[in-house]
Amino acid sequence: MQQQKKIKISAVVGTRPEAIKMAPLLQGLSAVPSIETHLISTGQHHSQLEQVFSFFELTPDVDLKLMKKNQSLNDIAYKAIKGMDRLLEQADPDLLLVQGDTTTAFAGALAAFNRQTPVGHVEAGLRSGDLMNPYPEEANRKLISAIATLNFAPTYVARNHLLSEGIPPSTIVTTGNTVVDALYSITSKVTDLPEEVSRAITNHNRVILVTAHRRESWGKPLADICAAINELVYLFNDVEVVFPIHKNPKVRDVVFNSIVEHKRIHIIEPLNYFDFISTMKHSSLVLSDSGGVQEEAPTFGVPVLVLRKTTERPEALTVNLSNIVGTNTEKIVKQASKILGDTQRAAQIAKSGNPFGDGRASKRIIKAILAWSNGKVPYLNEDESFVYAELETSDG
Ligand code: UDP
């Protein structure tokens, strides 16, 4: 009997969040006998990416090692397209999976499109409505949507953005975000605060977890965020700030020059994924400009103040799980004080569940890929799609 030809799927990742969000999908795909996977790393953010690969036991088949000091977005894009072109020629996949909105994702998608290799976009349809915020991610996502064959929208909000841009409905599958799958794969093991954090803080004090590294915040906005942190530890004497600081020197210089020395402010190296999630679970408040963190915190009912002008993740705002505060010192302090002073609200938030996913996004994506490869439409039935009960779910 003739053996059935395997579906060859390549996936490309270049940064920490892409690897975290692609990991559960790759694990699921590699368990399907009719699928063969091939993982490409562009190494856009090298050290933080390595940490995730080792945590999820992923070994890239190829590493383009693109990370160099002070390179421009065009340097990364040019090198990624060139490298991806060569790899796609060698691997000749039936589908290239890209995740999110980085230069790696866009360059990978364009390289595949130019070779007429179908592109599957994981986390498709997020939109802030402002091309310069987040920059360059908003443009990257829109560009990928224009050339993708399969659009894996995490929520109905994302799906509706794609529909309003004229993306054919048959190519869109509403899956939930794979970041929640990654989280669910570890939550039962997350118990205590990581050793490194619990050693630094006083028992029973409340934790504010901070991450801030976005390009739009480099310089004064980041200094203003730091000023708010300085103020919060003076206003609340039972609060400890844990700030795992990004490796980028443009971030480090500002933070080290703006944060005061204080025994309840802990600037630490980036935590590994497990320790970061453990810290998040035990936090009373998260201040962050990260996309992934906005999607993770609702699982633990931890409120998030978004340190950005806009967000492409309004799902949590709609159900009061997060709030946009930007980078203005006064506004951050005011909103954080409100949350820290209202323990009832925190209990209420904890009941809302996660509007970004239910831990089954990868399963839905795999089912849709198999249907697509067999020419079966729709790729996923409506009643199998991800729906968050608390939100309106019209097809727009
Ligand atoms: N994260 C981590 N260690 C840290 C800070 C964040 O593992 O010290 C994880 C976090 O759980 C989330 C992801 O990194 O899944 C977010 O990455 P980042 O903020 O770099 O990117 P963004 O989400 O803004 O694209």
Coordinates of C-alpha atoms in Angstrom, one line a residue, residues 70-382:
N70 CA 22.2 48.4 17.0
Q71 CA 20.8 47.0 13.7
S72 CA 17.9 48.7 12.0
L73 CA 14.5 47.1 11.3
N74 CA 15.5 47.1 7.6
D75 CA 18.7 45.2 8.5
I76 CA 16.7 42.5 10.3
A77 CA 14.0 42.4 7.6
Y78 CA 16.6 42.1 4.7
K79 CA 18.6 39.4 6.4
A80 CA 15.5 37.5 7.5
I81 CA 13.9 37.5 4.0
K82 CA 17.2 36.4 2.4
G83 CA 17.8 33.6 5.0
M84 CA 14.1 32.5 4.8
D85 CA 14.2 32.3 1.1
R86 CA 17.1 29.9 1.1
L87 CA 15.5 27.8 3.9
L88 CA 12.1 27.7 2.1
E89 CA 13.8 26.5 -1.0
Q90 CA 15.5 23.7 0.8
A91 CA 12.5 22.6 3.0
D92 CA 9.8 23.3 0.4
P93 CA 7.0 23.2 3.0
D94 CA 3.3 23.0 2.2
L95 CA 2.7 25.8 4.8
L96 CA 4.8 28.3 6.7
L97 CA 3.5 29.3 10.1
V98 CA 4.3 32.7 11.5
Q99 CA 3.1 34.1 14.8
G100 CA 2.1 37.7 15.7
D101 CA 3.6 40.9 14.5
T102 CA 7.4 41.0 14.6
T103 CA 9.8 41.7 11.8
T104 CA 10.6 38.0 11.8
A105 CA 6.9 37.2 11.3
F106 CA 6.5 39.7 8.5
A107 CA 9.8 38.9 6.7
G108 CA 9.0 35.1 6.9
A109 CA 5.5 35.6 5.5
L110 CA 6.8 37.8 2.7
A111 CA 9.6 35.3 1.8
A112 CA 7.0 32.5 1.7
F113 CA 4.5 34.6 -0.3
N114 CA 7.1 35.4 -2.9
R115 CA 7.7 31.7 -3.3
Q116 CA 4.0 31.0 -3.5
T117 CA 4.2 29.0 -0.2
P118 CA 0.9 29.3 1.7
V119 CA 1.2 31.3 5.0
G120 CA -0.7 30.5 8.2
H121 CA -0.8 33.5 10.6
V122 CA -1.2 32.6 14.2
E123 CA -2.7 35.5 16.2
A124 CA -4.2 37.2 13.2
G125 CA -6.4 40.3 13.2
L126 CA -5.1 42.2 16.2
R127 CA -5.4 46.0 15.5
S128 CA -4.7 49.1 17.5
G129 CA -5.9 51.3 14.7
D130 CA -2.7 53.4 14.9
L131 CA 0.1 52.5 12.5
M132 CA 2.7 54.1 14.8
N133 CA 1.5 52.4 18.0
P134 CA 2.7 49.8 18.5
Y135 CA 5.5 50.4 16.0
P136 CA 6.4 48.5 13.8
E137 CA 4.0 45.7 14.9
E138 CA 0.7 47.3 13.8
A139 CA 2.0 47.5 10.2
N140 CA 3.6 44.1 10.3
R141 CA 0.3 42.5 11.3
K142 CA -1.7 44.3 8.6
L143 CA 0.9 43.3 6.0
I144 CA 0.8 39.7 7.0
S145 CA -3.0 39.6 6.8
A146 CA -2.8 40.9 3.3
I147 CA -0.8 37.8 2.1
A148 CA -1.8 35.0 4.5
T149 CA -3.7 32.0 3.3
L150 CA -4.9 30.9 6.7
N151 CA -5.8 33.5 9.4
F152 CA -6.0 32.1 13.0
A153 CA -7.8 34.9 14.8
P154 CA -7.6 34.5 18.6
T155 CA -11.0 36.1 19.3
Y156 CA -14.1 37.4 17.6
V157 CA -12.8 40.9 18.0
A158 CA -9.8 40.0 15.9
R159 CA -11.9 38.0 13.4
N160 CA -14.1 41.1 12.9
H161 CA -11.1 43.3 12.2
L162 CA -10.1 40.9 9.4
L163 CA -13.6 40.8 8.0
S164 CA -13.8 44.6 7.9
E165 CA -10.5 44.7 5.9
G166 CA -12.0 42.4 3.3
I167 CA -10.1 39.2 4.3
P168 CA -12.2 36.3 2.9
P169 CA -14.2 34.8 5.8
S170 CA -13.4 31.2 4.6
T171 CA -9.7 31.8 5.5
I172 CA -10.5 33.0 9.1
V173 CA -10.7 30.6 12.0
T174 CA -11.4 31.8 15.6
T175 CA -9.2 29.8 17.9
G176 CA -8.4 31.5 21.2
N177 CA -4.8 32.6 21.8
T178 CA -2.1 29.9 22.1
V179 CA -0.6 32.0 24.9
V180 CA -3.3 30.5 27.1
D181 CA -2.5 27.0 26.0
A182 CA 1.2 27.6 27.0
L183 CA 0.0 28.9 30.4
Y184 CA -2.4 26.0 31.0
S185 CA 0.5 23.6 30.3
I186 CA 2.2 24.9 33.4
T187 CA -0.4 26.3 35.8
S188 CA -0.9 23.1 37.8
K189 CA 2.9 23.2 38.5
V190 CA 2.9 26.9 39.5
T191 CA 2.7 27.0 43.3
D192 CA 5.1 29.4 45.2
L193 CA 6.8 32.5 44.3
P194 CA 10.2 31.7 42.6
E195 CA 13.1 31.4 45.1
E196 CA 14.8 34.5 43.6
V197 CA 11.8 36.7 44.2
S198 CA 10.6 35.3 47.6
R199 CA 14.2 35.8 48.9
A200 CA 14.1 39.5 48.0
I201 CA 10.7 40.5 49.3
T202 CA 9.2 40.7 52.8
N203 CA 6.6 38.0 53.5
H204 CA 3.0 39.0 53.1
N205 CA 3.8 42.2 51.2
R206 CA 1.8 42.7 48.0
V207 CA 3.7 42.4 44.7
I208 CA 3.5 44.7 41.7
L209 CA 5.0 43.0 38.7
V210 CA 6.4 45.4 36.1
T211 CA 7.5 44.9 32.5
A212 CA 8.3 47.8 30.1
H213 CA 10.5 47.7 27.0
R214 CA 8.5 48.8 24.0
R215 CA 10.3 50.9 21.4
E216 CA 7.7 53.7 21.7
S217 CA 8.5 54.1 25.4
W218 CA 12.3 54.4 25.1
G219 CA 13.5 57.6 26.6
K220 CA 11.2 60.0 28.6
P221 CA 8.1 57.8 28.6
L222 CA 10.0 55.0 30.3
A223 CA 11.5 57.5 32.8
D224 CA 8.0 58.6 33.6
I225 CA 6.9 55.0 34.2
C226 CA 9.9 54.6 36.6
A227 CA 8.9 57.9 38.4
A228 CA 5.5 56.3 39.0
I229 CA 7.1 53.2 40.5
N230 CA 9.3 55.4 42.8
E231 CA 6.1 57.1 44.0
L232 CA 4.1 53.9 44.5
V233 CA 6.5 52.4 47.0
Y234 CA 6.4 55.6 49.1
L235 CA 2.6 55.7 49.0
F236 CA 2.1 52.0 49.9
N237 CA 4.4 50.6 52.5
D238 CA 3.2 47.0 52.0
V239 CA 4.1 46.9 48.3
E240 CA 7.1 45.4 46.6
V241 CA 7.9 46.1 43.0
V242 CA 9.4 43.3 41.0
F243 CA 10.7 44.5 37.6
P244 CA 12.5 41.9 35.4
I245 CA 14.3 44.2 33.0
H246 CA 14.6 43.5 29.3
K247 CA 18.1 42.9 27.9
N248 CA 18.0 45.9 25.5
P249 CA 20.5 48.5 26.6
K250 CA 18.2 51.3 25.5
V251 CA 15.8 50.1 28.2
R252 CA 18.4 49.4 30.8
D253 CA 20.1 52.8 30.6
V254 CA 16.8 54.7 31.3
V255 CA 15.6 52.3 34.0
F256 CA 18.9 52.3 35.9
N257 CA 19.1 56.1 35.7
S258 CA 15.5 56.7 36.8
I259 CA 14.6 54.2 39.5
V260 CA 15.6 55.2 43.0
E261 CA 17.4 52.8 45.2
H262 CA 14.7 51.4 47.5
K263 CA 14.6 48.2 49.5
R264 CA 11.1 47.4 48.1
I265 CA 12.0 47.9 44.4
H266 CA 13.7 44.9 42.8
I267 CA 15.2 45.3 39.3
I268 CA 16.1 41.8 38.3
E269 CA 17.2 40.0 35.1
P270 CA 14.5 38.6 32.8
L271 CA 12.9 35.7 34.6
N272 CA 12.5 32.4 32.9
Y273 CA 8.9 31.7 31.7
F274 CA 8.0 29.5 34.6
D275 CA 9.3 31.9 37.2
F276 CA 7.7 34.9 35.5
I277 CA 4.3 33.2 35.5
S278 CA 4.7 32.2 39.1
T279 CA 5.4 35.8 40.0
M280 CA 2.4 37.0 38.0
K281 CA 0.2 34.5 39.8
H282 CA 1.2 35.9 43.2
S283 CA 1.0 39.6 42.1
S284 CA -1.7 42.1 43.2
L285 CA -1.2 44.3 40.1
V286 CA 0.7 44.2 36.9
L287 CA 2.1 47.3 35.1
S288 CA 3.1 46.3 31.6
D289 CA 3.4 47.4 28.0
S290 CA 3.7 43.8 26.9
G291 CA 1.0 42.2 24.7
G292 CA 1.5 38.6 26.0
V293 CA 1.4 39.8 29.6
Q294 CA -2.0 41.5 29.0
E295 CA -3.3 38.1 27.7
E296 CA -1.8 36.0 30.6
A297 CA -2.8 38.0 33.7
P298 CA -6.6 37.5 33.4
T299 CA -6.1 33.7 33.9
F300 CA -5.0 34.6 37.5
G301 CA -7.5 37.5 37.9
V302 CA -4.6 39.9 38.3
P303 CA -5.5 43.4 37.1
V304 CA -3.3 45.0 34.4
L305 CA -2.5 48.7 33.8
V306 CA -1.4 48.9 30.2
L307 CA 1.5 51.3 29.9
R308 CA 0.7 52.3 26.3
K309 CA -1.4 54.8 24.4
T310 CA -3.4 52.1 22.6
T311 CA -4.0 48.4 22.9
E312 CA -4.8 45.9 20.2
R313 CA -6.2 43.7 23.0
P314 CA -9.4 45.4 24.0
E315 CA -11.1 42.2 25.1
A316 CA -9.7 42.6 28.6
L317 CA -10.7 46.3 28.8
T318 CA -14.3 45.5 27.9
V319 CA -14.7 43.3 30.9
N320 CA -12.6 45.5 33.3
L321 CA -9.6 43.2 33.5
S322 CA -7.3 45.9 32.3
N323 CA -7.0 49.6 31.9
I324 CA -5.0 51.7 29.5
V325 CA -2.9 54.3 31.5
G326 CA -0.2 55.2 29.0
T327 CA 3.1 56.4 30.4
N328 CA 2.0 59.6 32.4
T329 CA 3.4 59.3 35.9
E330 CA 0.4 60.9 37.6
K331 CA -2.1 58.7 35.7
I332 CA -0.2 55.5 36.5
V333 CA 0.0 56.4 40.2
K334 CA -3.7 57.4 40.4
Q335 CA -5.0 54.2 38.7
A336 CA -2.6 51.9 40.6
S337 CA -3.6 53.5 43.9
K338 CA -7.2 52.9 43.0
I339 CA -6.6 49.2 42.4
L340 CA -4.3 48.7 45.4
G341 CA -6.9 50.4 47.6
D342 CA -9.8 48.3 46.5
T343 CA -9.5 44.6 47.4
Q344 CA -13.2 43.9 46.6
R345 CA -12.5 44.8 42.9
A346 CA -9.6 42.4 42.8
A347 CA -11.9 39.6 44.0
Q348 CA -14.5 40.5 41.4
I349 CA -11.9 40.5 38.6
A350 CA -10.7 37.0 39.6
K351 CA -14.1 35.6 38.6
S352 CA -14.1 36.9 35.0
G353 CA -12.0 34.2 33.3
N354 CA -9.7 34.8 30.4
P355 CA -11.3 36.5 27.4
F356 CA -8.2 35.6 25.2
G357 CA -8.4 31.9 25.2
D358 CA -9.4 28.6 26.9
G359 CA -6.3 26.5 26.4
R360 CA -7.6 24.8 23.2
A361 CA -6.3 27.2 20.6
S362 CA -3.6 24.8 19.3
K363 CA -6.1 21.9 18.9
R364 CA -8.4 24.2 16.8
I365 CA -5.5 25.4 14.6
I366 CA -4.3 21.8 14.0
K367 CA -7.9 20.7 13.1
A368 CA -8.2 23.7 10.7
I369 CA -4.8 23.0 9.1
L370 CA -5.8 19.3 8.5
A371 CA -9.2 20.4 7.0
W372 CA -7.4 23.0 4.7
S373 CA -4.9 20.4 3.5
N374 CA -7.8 18.0 2.7
G375 CA -9.7 20.8 0.9
K376 CA -12.5 20.6 3.5
V377 CA -14.5 23.8 4.0
P378 CA -15.1 25.3 6.6
Y379 CA -11.8 24.7 8.2
L380 CA -13.5 24.7 11.6
N381 CA -17.2 24.7 12.3
E382 CA -18.7 27.7 14.0

